[in-house]
Amino acid sequence: MRSVVPLALLGALVLGGCSGEDARERATQAREAAAQADAAVPADATAVPEALRNFRCETDDDGSWFAAGTIKNGTTMRLDYRVTVQVGPGGDDIAATAVDLEGVEADATADFLLDELPAAGSDGPCRAMVVALAPS
């Protein structure tokens, strides 16, 4: 399953303007988007950056960003994983895309591809976050 997080970002971008009131509204929406992104990762998720292998994040021939890689389950139990990728300078108002990899068996791997990633700027950089979720 692929999702774009945070969804509230779209509203923040559409409301862009020059007045101070618009700036306050965008700041409020960015905070709400950050809270929504935090809610998208379950409280019992565990960060496992070491599970990420062969990660690539770059533009294709059309200039669209994509990310691909492999998750390695180095544990002795079946786990679900969520890989989240963000393209652009850091900040709470930058959209991220996530994919869930369900039922990765112990000591097995699972490949993923996220294409047409939203990007804040054409220069990147890419950031990836991997969390282990409760098994499905």
PDB file of C-alpha atoms in Angstrom:
ATOM      1  CA  MET A   1       0.000   0.000   0.000  1.00  0.00           C
ATOM      2  CA  ARG A   2       1.376   3.392  -0.986  1.00  0.00           C
ATOM      3  CA  SER A   3       0.388   6.651   0.653  1.00  0.00           C
ATOM      4  CA  VAL A   4       1.428  10.266   0.523  1.00  0.00           C
ATOM      5  CA  VAL A   5       1.986  11.747   3.960  1.00  0.00           C
ATOM      6  CA  PRO A   6       1.026  14.362   5.039  1.00  0.00           C
ATOM      7  CA  LEU A   7      -2.189  14.922   3.149  1.00  0.00           C
ATOM      8  CA  ALA A   8      -2.744  18.301   4.802  1.00  0.00           C
ATOM      9  CA  LEU A   9       0.246  19.606   2.848  1.00  0.00           C
ATOM     10  CA  LEU A  10      -1.902  20.035  -0.261  1.00  0.00           C
ATOM     11  CA  GLY A  11      -4.083  22.561   1.552  1.00  0.00           C
ATOM     12  CA  ALA A  12      -1.018  24.432   2.784  1.00  0.00           C
ATOM     13  CA  LEU A  13       0.361  24.711  -0.748  1.00  0.00           C
ATOM     14  CA  VAL A  14      -2.937  25.814  -2.264  1.00  0.00           C
ATOM     15  CA  LEU A  15      -3.348  28.571   0.339  1.00  0.00           C
ATOM     16  CA  GLY A  16       0.077  30.114  -0.329  1.00  0.00           C
ATOM     17  CA  GLY A  17       0.131  33.895  -0.408  1.00  0.00           C
ATOM     18  CA  CYS A  18       1.910  37.003   0.757  1.00  0.00           C
ATOM     19  CA  SER A  19      -0.121  38.332   3.679  1.00  0.00           C
ATOM     20  CA  GLY A  20       0.776  37.659   7.308  1.00  0.00           C
ATOM     21  CA  GLU A  21      -2.556  35.924   7.845  1.00  0.00           C
ATOM     22  CA  ASP A  22      -1.808  33.470   5.026  1.00  0.00           C
ATOM     23  CA  ALA A  23       1.625  32.800   6.542  1.00  0.00           C
ATOM     24  CA  ARG A  24       0.043  32.026   9.933  1.00  0.00           C
ATOM     25  CA  GLU A  25      -2.471  29.721   8.252  1.00  0.00           C
ATOM     26  CA  ARG A  26       0.330  27.887   6.387  1.00  0.00           C
ATOM     27  CA  ALA A  27       2.291  27.504   9.636  1.00  0.00           C
ATOM     28  CA  THR A  28      -0.773  26.080  11.377  1.00  0.00           C
ATOM     29  CA  GLN A  29      -1.381  23.650   8.525  1.00  0.00           C
ATOM     30  CA  ALA A  30       2.280  22.596   8.528  1.00  0.00           C
ATOM     31  CA  ARG A  31       2.005  21.773  12.258  1.00  0.00           C
ATOM     32  CA  GLU A  32      -1.180  19.803  11.593  1.00  0.00           C
ATOM     33  CA  ALA A  33       0.569  17.970   8.742  1.00  0.00           C
ATOM     34  CA  ALA A  34       3.471  17.071  11.049  1.00  0.00           C
ATOM     35  CA  ALA A  35       1.022  15.734  13.641  1.00  0.00           C
ATOM     36  CA  GLN A  36      -0.699  13.704  10.927  1.00  0.00           C
ATOM     37  CA  ALA A  37       2.652  12.280   9.806  1.00  0.00           C
ATOM     38  CA  ASP A  38       3.428  11.306  13.416  1.00  0.00           C
ATOM     39  CA  ALA A  39       0.022   9.606  13.618  1.00  0.00           C
ATOM     40  CA  ALA A  40       0.809   7.663  10.419  1.00  0.00           C
ATOM     41  CA  VAL A  41       3.534   5.737  12.286  1.00  0.00           C
ATOM     42  CA  PRO A  42       1.976   3.512  14.970  1.00  0.00           C
ATOM     43  CA  ALA A  43       3.202   4.047  18.518  1.00  0.00           C
ATOM     44  CA  ASP A  44       4.514   0.475  18.713  1.00  0.00           C
ATOM     45  CA  ALA A  45       6.654   0.825  15.557  1.00  0.00           C
ATOM     46  CA  THR A  46      10.409   0.429  15.944  1.00  0.00           C
ATOM     47  CA  ALA A  47      12.932   2.303  13.811  1.00  0.00           C
ATOM     48  CA  VAL A  48      15.152  -0.216  11.988  1.00  0.00           C
ATOM     49  CA  PRO A  49      17.451   1.710   9.636  1.00  0.00           C
ATOM     50  CA  GLU A  50      19.759  -1.309   9.439  1.00  0.00           C
ATOM     51  CA  ALA A  51      17.037  -3.228   7.554  1.00  0.00           C
ATOM     52  CA  LEU A  52      17.414  -0.962   4.494  1.00  0.00           C
ATOM     53  CA  ARG A  53      19.669  -2.367   1.765  1.00  0.00           C
ATOM     54  CA  ASN A  54      20.551  -1.298  -1.792  1.00  0.00           C
ATOM     55  CA  PHE A  55      18.692   1.999  -1.440  1.00  0.00           C
ATOM     56  CA  ARG A  56      18.530   4.209  -4.545  1.00  0.00           C
ATOM     57  CA  CYS A  57      16.713   7.499  -4.808  1.00  0.00           C
ATOM     58  CA  GLU A  58      17.113   9.513  -7.981  1.00  0.00           C
ATOM     59  CA  THR A  59      15.354  11.027 -10.953  1.00  0.00           C
ATOM     60  CA  ASP A  60      14.352   9.015 -13.995  1.00  0.00           C
ATOM     61  CA  ASP A  61      14.686  10.129 -17.630  1.00  0.00           C
ATOM     62  CA  ASP A  62      11.546  12.292 -17.287  1.00  0.00           C
ATOM     63  CA  GLY A  63      12.872  14.073 -14.190  1.00  0.00           C
ATOM     64  CA  SER A  64      10.481  12.292 -11.799  1.00  0.00           C
ATOM     65  CA  TRP A  65      11.917  11.062  -8.512  1.00  0.00           C
ATOM     66  CA  PHE A  66      11.773   7.393  -7.552  1.00  0.00           C
ATOM     67  CA  ALA A  67      13.166   5.304  -4.712  1.00  0.00           C
ATOM     68  CA  ALA A  68      13.922   1.601  -4.703  1.00  0.00           C
ATOM     69  CA  GLY A  69      15.604  -0.804  -2.357  1.00  0.00           C
ATOM     70  CA  THR A  70      15.418  -3.941  -0.306  1.00  0.00           C
ATOM     71  CA  ILE A  71      14.362  -4.604   3.265  1.00  0.00           C
ATOM     72  CA  LYS A  72      16.202  -7.397   5.072  1.00  0.00           C
ATOM     73  CA  ASN A  73      14.403  -8.985   8.020  1.00  0.00           C
ATOM     74  CA  GLY A  74      17.322 -10.042  10.182  1.00  0.00           C
ATOM     75  CA  THR A  75      15.125 -11.250  13.036  1.00  0.00           C
ATOM     76  CA  THR A  76      13.775 -14.689  13.886  1.00  0.00           C
ATOM     77  CA  MET A  77      10.125 -13.699  13.371  1.00  0.00           C
ATOM     78  CA  ARG A  78       7.883 -12.521  10.549  1.00  0.00           C
ATOM     79  CA  LEU A  79       7.499  -8.720  10.529  1.00  0.00           C
ATOM     80  CA  ASP A  80       5.744  -5.971   8.616  1.00  0.00           C
ATOM     81  CA  TYR A  81       7.761  -2.928   7.560  1.00  0.00           C
ATOM     82  CA  ARG A  82       6.953   0.624   6.484  1.00  0.00           C
ATOM     83  CA  VAL A  83       9.420   2.501   4.278  1.00  0.00           C
ATOM     84  CA  THR A  84       8.893   6.262   4.086  1.00  0.00           C
ATOM     85  CA  VAL A  85      10.814   8.450   1.627  1.00  0.00           C
ATOM     86  CA  GLN A  86      10.961  12.244   1.492  1.00  0.00           C
ATOM     87  CA  VAL A  87      12.607  14.251  -1.308  1.00  0.00           C
ATOM     88  CA  GLY A  88      13.753  17.796  -0.655  1.00  0.00           C
ATOM     89  CA  PRO A  89      15.268  19.902   2.079  1.00  0.00           C
ATOM     90  CA  GLY A  90      14.187  18.863   5.579  1.00  0.00           C
ATOM     91  CA  GLY A  91      11.068  20.270   7.129  1.00  0.00           C
ATOM     92  CA  ASP A  92       7.681  19.306   8.448  1.00  0.00           C
ATOM     93  CA  ASP A  93       5.920  20.713   5.380  1.00  0.00           C
ATOM     94  CA  ILE A  94       7.582  18.383   2.862  1.00  0.00           C
ATOM     95  CA  ALA A  95       5.388  15.511   1.634  1.00  0.00           C
ATOM     96  CA  ALA A  96       6.627  11.976   2.121  1.00  0.00           C
ATOM     97  CA  THR A  97       5.534   8.752   0.454  1.00  0.00           C
ATOM     98  CA  ALA A  98       5.281   5.436   2.266  1.00  0.00           C
ATOM     99  CA  VAL A  99       4.915   1.796   1.323  1.00  0.00           C
ATOM    100  CA  ASP A 100       4.039  -1.088   3.654  1.00  0.00           C
ATOM    101  CA  LEU A 101       5.765  -4.436   3.172  1.00  0.00           C
ATOM    102  CA  GLU A 102       3.621  -7.030   4.903  1.00  0.00           C
ATOM    103  CA  GLY A 103       4.668 -10.435   6.170  1.00  0.00           C
ATOM    104  CA  VAL A 104       8.421 -10.380   5.528  1.00  0.00           C
ATOM    105  CA  GLU A 105       9.560 -13.759   6.803  1.00  0.00           C
ATOM    106  CA  ALA A 106      12.464 -14.191   9.221  1.00  0.00           C
ATOM    107  CA  ASP A 107      15.852 -13.842   7.517  1.00  0.00           C
ATOM    108  CA  ALA A 108      14.154 -12.963   4.203  1.00  0.00           C
ATOM    109  CA  THR A 109      14.187  -9.872   1.992  1.00  0.00           C
ATOM    110  CA  ALA A 110      11.494  -7.799   0.281  1.00  0.00           C
ATOM    111  CA  ASP A 111      12.035  -5.293  -2.534  1.00  0.00           C
ATOM    112  CA  PHE A 112      10.153  -2.017  -2.874  1.00  0.00           C
ATOM    113  CA  LEU A 113       9.705   0.713  -5.473  1.00  0.00           C
ATOM    114  CA  LEU A 114       8.170   4.134  -4.946  1.00  0.00           C
ATOM    115  CA  ASP A 115       7.773   6.032  -8.201  1.00  0.00           C
ATOM    116  CA  GLU A 116       6.712   9.573  -9.028  1.00  0.00           C
ATOM    117  CA  LEU A 117       7.655  10.823  -5.567  1.00  0.00           C
ATOM    118  CA  PRO A 118       6.581  14.359  -4.688  1.00  0.00           C
ATOM    119  CA  ALA A 119       9.672  16.551  -4.470  1.00  0.00           C
ATOM    120  CA  ALA A 120      10.342  19.924  -2.904  1.00  0.00           C
ATOM    121  CA  GLY A 121      12.890  21.106  -5.424  1.00  0.00           C
ATOM    122  CA  SER A 122      14.821  19.298  -8.092  1.00  0.00           C
ATOM    123  CA  ASP A 123      18.046  18.748  -6.156  1.00  0.00           C
ATOM    124  CA  GLY A 124      16.829  16.395  -3.414  1.00  0.00           C
ATOM    125  CA  PRO A 125      18.184  15.137  -1.108  1.00  0.00           C
ATOM    126  CA  CYS A 126      16.317  11.914  -0.359  1.00  0.00           C
ATOM    127  CA  ARG A 127      15.626  10.718   3.150  1.00  0.00           C
ATOM    128  CA  ALA A 128      14.392   7.252   4.045  1.00  0.00           C
ATOM    129  CA  MET A 129      12.884   5.970   7.270  1.00  0.00           C
ATOM    130  CA  VAL A 130      12.237   2.287   7.938  1.00  0.00           C
ATOM    131  CA  VAL A 131      10.138   1.021  10.818  1.00  0.00           C
ATOM    132  CA  ALA A 132       9.144  -2.484  11.827  1.00  0.00           C
ATOM    133  CA  LEU A 133       5.456  -2.870  12.595  1.00  0.00           C
ATOM    134  CA  ALA A 134       3.607  -5.561  14.480  1.00  0.00           C
ATOM    135  CA  PRO A 135       3.286  -8.690  12.306  1.00  0.00           C
ATOM    136  CA  SER A 136       0.099  -8.996  10.267  1.00  0.00           C
TER     137      SER A 136
END
